[in-house]
Coordinates of C-alpha atoms in Angstrom, one line a residue:
M1 CA 0.1 0.0 0.0
E2 CA 2.9 2.5 0.9
R3 CA 4.1 2.0 -2.8
A4 CA 0.9 3.3 -4.3
S5 CA 1.4 6.4 -6.6
S6 CA -1.6 8.4 -4.8
D7 CA -3.7 8.6 -2.0
S8 CA -6.7 7.7 -3.8
I9 CA -5.3 4.5 -5.0
K10 CA -4.2 3.7 -1.2
W11 CA -7.7 4.3 -0.3
V12 CA -9.2 1.9 -2.9
W13 CA -6.6 -0.9 -1.2
A14 CA -7.5 -0.1 2.2
D15 CA -11.3 -0.2 1.1
S16 CA -10.9 -3.5 -0.3
L17 CA -9.0 -5.0 2.6
Y18 CA -11.7 -3.6 5.0
K19 CA -14.4 -5.4 3.1
S20 CA -12.5 -8.8 3.1
Y21 CA -11.8 -8.5 6.9
L22 CA -15.3 -7.1 7.7
H23 CA -16.7 -10.5 8.7
Y24 CA -13.3 -12.3 9.2
N25 CA -11.5 -10.4 11.9
L26 CA -12.7 -7.5 13.8
D27 CA -9.1 -6.2 14.7
S28 CA -8.0 -5.9 11.2
T29 CA -11.5 -4.5 10.0
F30 CA -11.1 -1.5 12.4
E31 CA -7.4 -1.0 11.3
Y32 CA -8.4 -0.5 7.9
A33 CA -11.4 1.4 8.5
S34 CA -9.1 4.0 10.1
L35 CA -6.7 4.1 7.3
L36 CA -9.7 4.8 5.1
R37 CA -10.2 8.3 6.6
V38 CA -6.6 9.0 6.4
Y39 CA -6.2 8.4 2.5
A40 CA -9.6 9.9 1.4
A41 CA -8.9 12.0 -1.5
D42 CA -12.4 13.3 -2.4
L43 CA -15.7 14.0 -0.8
R44 CA -17.3 10.6 -1.7
Q45 CA -14.3 8.4 -0.2
E46 CA -14.6 10.8 2.8
Y47 CA -18.2 9.8 3.3
S48 CA -17.4 6.1 2.7
S49 CA -14.8 6.1 5.2
I50 CA -17.2 7.6 7.6
L51 CA -19.7 5.1 7.0
S52 CA -17.0 2.4 7.2
E53 CA -16.1 3.5 10.5
V54 CA -19.7 3.5 11.7
R55 CA -20.1 -0.3 10.9
A56 CA -16.8 -0.9 12.5
L57 CA -17.8 0.7 15.6
T58 CA -21.1 -1.0 15.8
L59 CA -19.2 -4.5 15.4
R60 CA -17.0 -3.3 18.4
H61 CA -20.1 -2.7 20.4
N62 CA -19.3 1.0 20.7
E63 CA -22.5 1.8 19.1
V64 CA -23.0 5.1 21.2
A65 CA -19.8 6.6 19.2
A66 CA -21.2 4.8 16.0
E67 CA -24.5 6.7 16.3
D68 CA -22.7 9.9 17.0
L69 CA -20.6 9.7 14.0
F70 CA -23.5 8.4 11.8
K71 CA -25.5 11.6 13.1
S72 CA -22.8 14.1 12.1
L73 CA -23.4 13.2 8.5
S74 CA -25.8 15.1 6.3
P75 CA -28.2 13.2 4.4
E76 CA -28.5 15.7 1.7
S77 CA -24.7 15.7 1.2
L78 CA -24.4 12.1 1.0
E79 CA -27.3 12.2 -1.7
S80 CA -25.4 14.9 -3.7
V81 CA -22.7 12.3 -4.3
G82 CA -24.8 9.5 -5.1
M83 CA -24.4 7.8 -1.8
Q84 CA -27.9 7.5 -0.5
R85 CA -28.4 3.9 -0.3
D86 CA -25.0 3.6 1.5
Y87 CA -26.1 5.9 4.1
L88 CA -29.6 4.3 4.7
S89 CA -28.0 0.7 4.8
A90 CA -25.5 1.9 7.3
A91 CA -28.4 3.4 9.2
I92 CA -30.4 0.0 8.9
E93 CA -27.5 -2.1 10.2
L94 CA -26.7 0.4 13.4
Y95 CA -30.3 0.4 14.6
L96 CA -30.9 -3.4 14.0
Y97 CA -27.7 -3.9 16.1
M98 CA -29.0 -1.5 18.9
K99 CA -32.6 -2.9 18.7
Y100 CA -31.1 -6.4 19.9
Y101 CA -27.8 -5.6 21.7
S102 CA -27.9 -2.1 23.0
K103 CA -29.4 -0.3 26.0
H104 CA -28.8 3.2 24.7
H105 CA -32.3 3.3 23.3
S106 CA -35.5 1.3 24.0
Q107 CA -36.3 -1.3 21.4
E108 CA -39.4 0.6 20.3
I109 CA -37.4 3.5 19.5
C110 CA -35.0 1.3 17.7
Q111 CA -37.8 -0.4 15.6
S112 CA -39.3 3.0 14.8
L113 CA -36.2 4.3 13.5
L114 CA -35.6 0.7 11.5
M115 CA -38.8 1.0 10.0
D116 CA -38.4 4.7 8.9
Y117 CA -34.9 3.9 7.2
R118 CA -36.3 0.8 5.6
E119 CA -39.2 2.7 4.0
R120 CA -36.6 5.5 3.0
Y121 CA -34.3 2.8 1.4
L122 CA -36.9 1.1 -0.2
A123 CA -38.2 4.3 -1.9
V124 CA -34.8 4.5 -3.9
D125 CA -34.2 0.7 -4.4
T126 CA -36.2 -2.2 -4.8
V127 CA -34.4 -4.6 -7.1
S128 CA -31.0 -5.1 -5.5
Y129 CA -30.0 -8.2 -3.2
Y130 CA -29.9 -5.8 -0.3
S131 CA -33.5 -4.3 -0.9
K132 CA -34.9 -8.1 -0.8
R133 CA -33.2 -8.5 2.6
V134 CA -34.8 -5.3 3.9
M135 CA -38.2 -6.5 2.6
V136 CA -37.7 -9.6 4.3
H137 CA -36.9 -8.2 7.7
S138 CA -39.7 -6.0 7.2
A139 CA -42.2 -8.6 6.6
R140 CA -41.0 -10.7 9.2
D141 CA -41.2 -7.7 11.8
E142 CA -44.7 -7.1 10.6
G143 CA -45.5 -11.1 11.0
D144 CA -46.1 -11.6 7.3
Y145 CA -43.8 -14.9 7.3
T146 CA -45.6 -16.1 4.1
K147 CA -44.3 -12.9 2.3
A148 CA -40.9 -13.1 3.8
L149 CA -40.6 -16.9 2.8
K150 CA -41.7 -16.2 -0.8
I151 CA -39.2 -13.5 -1.4
L152 CA -36.7 -15.5 0.1
Q153 CA -37.4 -18.7 -2.0
E154 CA -37.3 -16.4 -5.3
Q155 CA -33.6 -15.0 -4.2
D156 CA -32.4 -18.4 -3.4
L157 CA -33.2 -19.5 -7.1
I158 CA -31.4 -16.5 -8.6
E159 CA -28.5 -15.9 -6.2
T160 CA -25.1 -17.2 -7.0
I161 CA -22.7 -15.5 -4.4
D162 CA -22.1 -18.0 -1.6
H163 CA -22.1 -15.4 1.1
N164 CA -25.5 -14.1 0.2
K165 CA -27.1 -17.8 -0.4
A166 CA -25.8 -18.4 3.2
S167 CA -27.7 -15.4 4.4
I168 CA -30.8 -16.4 2.5
A169 CA -30.7 -19.9 4.1
Y170 CA -30.1 -18.5 7.5
N171 CA -33.0 -16.2 7.3
M172 CA -35.2 -19.0 5.7
A173 CA -34.5 -20.9 9.0
S174 CA -35.5 -18.0 10.9
V175 CA -39.0 -17.9 9.0
Y176 CA -39.5 -21.6 9.3
G177 CA -38.9 -21.4 13.0
A178 CA -41.3 -18.5 13.5
L179 CA -43.9 -20.8 11.5
G180 CA -43.0 -23.8 13.8
M181 CA -41.4 -26.0 10.9
D182 CA -38.7 -27.5 12.7
E183 CA -37.4 -30.0 10.0
M184 CA -37.3 -27.1 7.4
R185 CA -35.5 -25.1 9.9
L186 CA -32.9 -27.8 10.5
R187 CA -32.4 -28.2 6.7
S188 CA -32.0 -24.4 6.2
L189 CA -29.5 -24.0 8.9
V190 CA -27.5 -27.0 7.6
K191 CA -27.5 -25.3 4.2
A192 CA -26.5 -22.0 5.8
V193 CA -23.7 -23.6 7.5
E194 CA -22.4 -25.2 4.3
Y195 CA -22.5 -21.9 2.5
D196 CA -20.9 -20.1 5.6
F197 CA -18.0 -22.6 5.5
K198 CA -17.3 -21.7 2.0
C199 CA -16.7 -18.0 2.8
P200 CA -14.0 -16.1 4.6
V201 CA -16.4 -15.5 7.4
R202 CA -16.1 -16.0 11.5
D203 CA -19.2 -14.0 12.6
Y204 CA -21.7 -16.4 11.1
L205 CA -24.5 -17.4 13.5
S206 CA -25.6 -20.5 11.4
L207 CA -23.6 -23.0 13.2
Y208 CA -24.2 -21.6 16.4
E209 CA -28.1 -21.6 15.9
L210 CA -27.8 -25.3 14.5
A211 CA -25.8 -26.5 17.7
L212 CA -28.5 -24.9 20.0
M213 CA -31.1 -26.8 17.8
L214 CA -29.3 -30.1 18.2
Y215 CA -28.9 -29.3 21.9
E216 CA -32.9 -29.0 22.1
R217 CA -33.2 -32.2 20.2
N218 CA -31.0 -34.0 22.8
E219 CA -28.2 -34.5 20.0
L220 CA -25.4 -33.6 22.5
R221 CA -22.3 -34.8 21.0
R222 CA -23.1 -32.8 17.6
A223 CA -24.1 -29.9 19.4
E224 CA -20.9 -29.8 21.6
R225 CA -18.7 -30.1 18.5
Y226 CA -20.5 -27.7 16.5
I227 CA -20.6 -24.9 19.4
T228 CA -16.8 -25.6 19.8
A229 CA -16.0 -25.0 16.1
N230 CA -18.2 -21.7 16.5
L231 CA -16.6 -20.5 19.5
S232 CA -13.0 -21.3 17.7
D233 CA -13.8 -19.2 14.9
A234 CA -15.4 -16.2 17.1
V235 CA -12.2 -16.0 19.1
A236 CA -10.0 -16.0 16.2
G237 CA -11.9 -13.1 14.7
N238 CA -12.2 -11.4 17.9
F239 CA -15.9 -11.1 17.8
N240 CA -16.8 -10.6 21.5
T241 CA -20.6 -10.9 21.6
R242 CA -20.3 -14.2 19.4
M243 CA -17.2 -15.4 21.7
I244 CA -19.6 -14.7 25.1
N245 CA -22.6 -16.6 23.7
S246 CA -20.9 -19.5 22.3
A247 CA -18.6 -20.1 25.5
T248 CA -22.0 -19.8 27.5
Y249 CA -23.6 -22.4 25.7
K250 CA -20.6 -24.4 25.1
M251 CA -20.2 -24.7 28.9
I252 CA -24.0 -25.8 29.1
I253 CA -24.0 -28.3 26.6
A254 CA -20.8 -29.7 27.8
Q255 CA -22.2 -30.0 31.3
T256 CA -25.3 -31.6 30.1
A257 CA -23.3 -34.2 28.1
R258 CA -21.1 -35.1 31.0
H259 CA -24.3 -35.7 33.1
E260 CA -25.9 -37.8 30.2
D261 CA -22.6 -39.9 30.1
R262 CA -22.6 -40.5 34.0
T263 CA -26.4 -41.3 33.8
R264 CA -25.8 -43.9 31.0
L265 CA -22.8 -45.4 32.8
F266 CA -24.6 -45.6 36.1
W267 CA -27.7 -47.7 34.4
L268 CA -25.0 -49.8 32.8
L269 CA -23.3 -50.5 36.0
L270 CA -26.6 -51.4 37.8
V271 CA -27.8 -53.7 34.7
T272 CA -24.3 -55.5 34.7
S273 CA -24.5 -55.8 38.4
C274 CA -28.0 -57.2 38.6
F275 CA -27.1 -59.6 35.8
V276 CA -23.8 -61.0 37.7
V277 CA -25.9 -61.2 41.0
M278 CA -28.8 -63.1 39.1
F279 CA -26.9 -65.4 36.6
V280 CA -23.2 -65.6 37.8
I281 CA -22.9 -65.7 41.4
P282 CA -23.9 -69.0 42.9
P283 CA -27.0 -69.2 45.3
S284 CA -24.6 -70.5 48.1
S285 CA -22.6 -67.3 47.7
L286 CA -25.7 -65.0 47.8
T287 CA -26.8 -66.8 51.0
F288 CA -23.4 -66.1 52.8
F289 CA -23.7 -62.4 51.4
W290 CA -27.1 -61.7 52.6
T291 CA -26.2 -63.5 56.2
F292 CA -22.8 -61.4 56.3
C293 CA -25.0 -58.2 55.3
A294 CA -27.6 -59.2 58.1
K295 CA -24.7 -59.1 60.8
I296 CA -22.9 -55.9 59.6
V297 CA -25.8 -53.5 59.2
P298 CA -27.5 -53.6 62.5
P299 CA -24.2 -52.6 64.5
R300 CA -23.7 -49.6 62.0
L301 CA -27.3 -48.7 62.7
D302 CA -26.8 -48.8 66.1
S303 CA -23.6 -46.7 65.9
M304 CA -25.3 -44.0 63.9
R305 CA -28.1 -44.0 66.5
H306 CA -25.5 -43.3 69.2
I307 CA -23.8 -40.6 67.2

C-alpha cells in the first residue's frame, strides 16, 4: 500500500482490505477502517470512510460512538454524491444492532427508526439483493412470514454468491422457526452452514443456531462439536458478542453431555451388576452375602443412633 502512487489508490486498497476482513477479523477491520479516513482523496471517499467506521464501531459494540458519528453526516450531502443507499443501509445495520444488543435506546425507539430507514431505502431501491433483505426483515417484523418466505425462495433461485446464499438460508431458517416448521428450519440451517464454510467469515450465526437446535433435540455430541467450532472462529476473529454467547452455551452443552454420560454409565453398571448377581454368582454365595449383611448392618445402625 505504501508504494501506491496516490492517496486515492491507497484508499481503494484499504477499502478492499476492509471489506475482506469485515466478517473475518474485527481488529483488522477496524485498522483498515481507520486508514480509509487518512487516505480519502475526495468527498465521496471521505463519506464512505465515515460509514465504514460507523460499521466497525458497531461491530466493536461502541454503538454510542457509532451513532454520534452517523448523526454527524448530512443525508443531503451524501445524496449529492450518489451515496444515499450507503447512508440508509448503514443506518439500518446500526439500529438493527442497537435493537437487540444495546440499552442506549429502547427496542421501541430502535424499531421505529428501523421502519423509517427501511421505508426510505425501499423508496430508492427495490431490485438489489440488499433491498430484498430489507423487504424480508420488514415482512418478518410485521408477522407476514408467508411474504418473507416467498421473497427468500425467489432470491435463492437466482442468487449465485455464496455469502448471500448463506444469508438467504439463515433467514429462511428463521422464518421456518417462526412458523413452527422445525424440520425445514434444520435443513435451512445446515444449508446456511455449508455456504458459510465456503466464505471467509467468522462472525456467522448459522452453526451457533444449529448447535442450539441439536441441543434442544438432545443430540449432545453433535451440538458440542458444532458449538466448539463456532467458538473457535469467534475467538480467532475477536468477535466479542459471539465469543460470550458461544462460550456460555458450550459450557451448558458440555455439562449436559457429561451428565448424560454419567447417567448412562450408572445404568450400565446397575444392569451389569444385576446380571452378575442373578446369573453368575452361585446361590450359596448369595446366602453367605445376605447373612454377612444381616450381621454388619445392625451394628452400623446402632452406631449411627449413638452418634
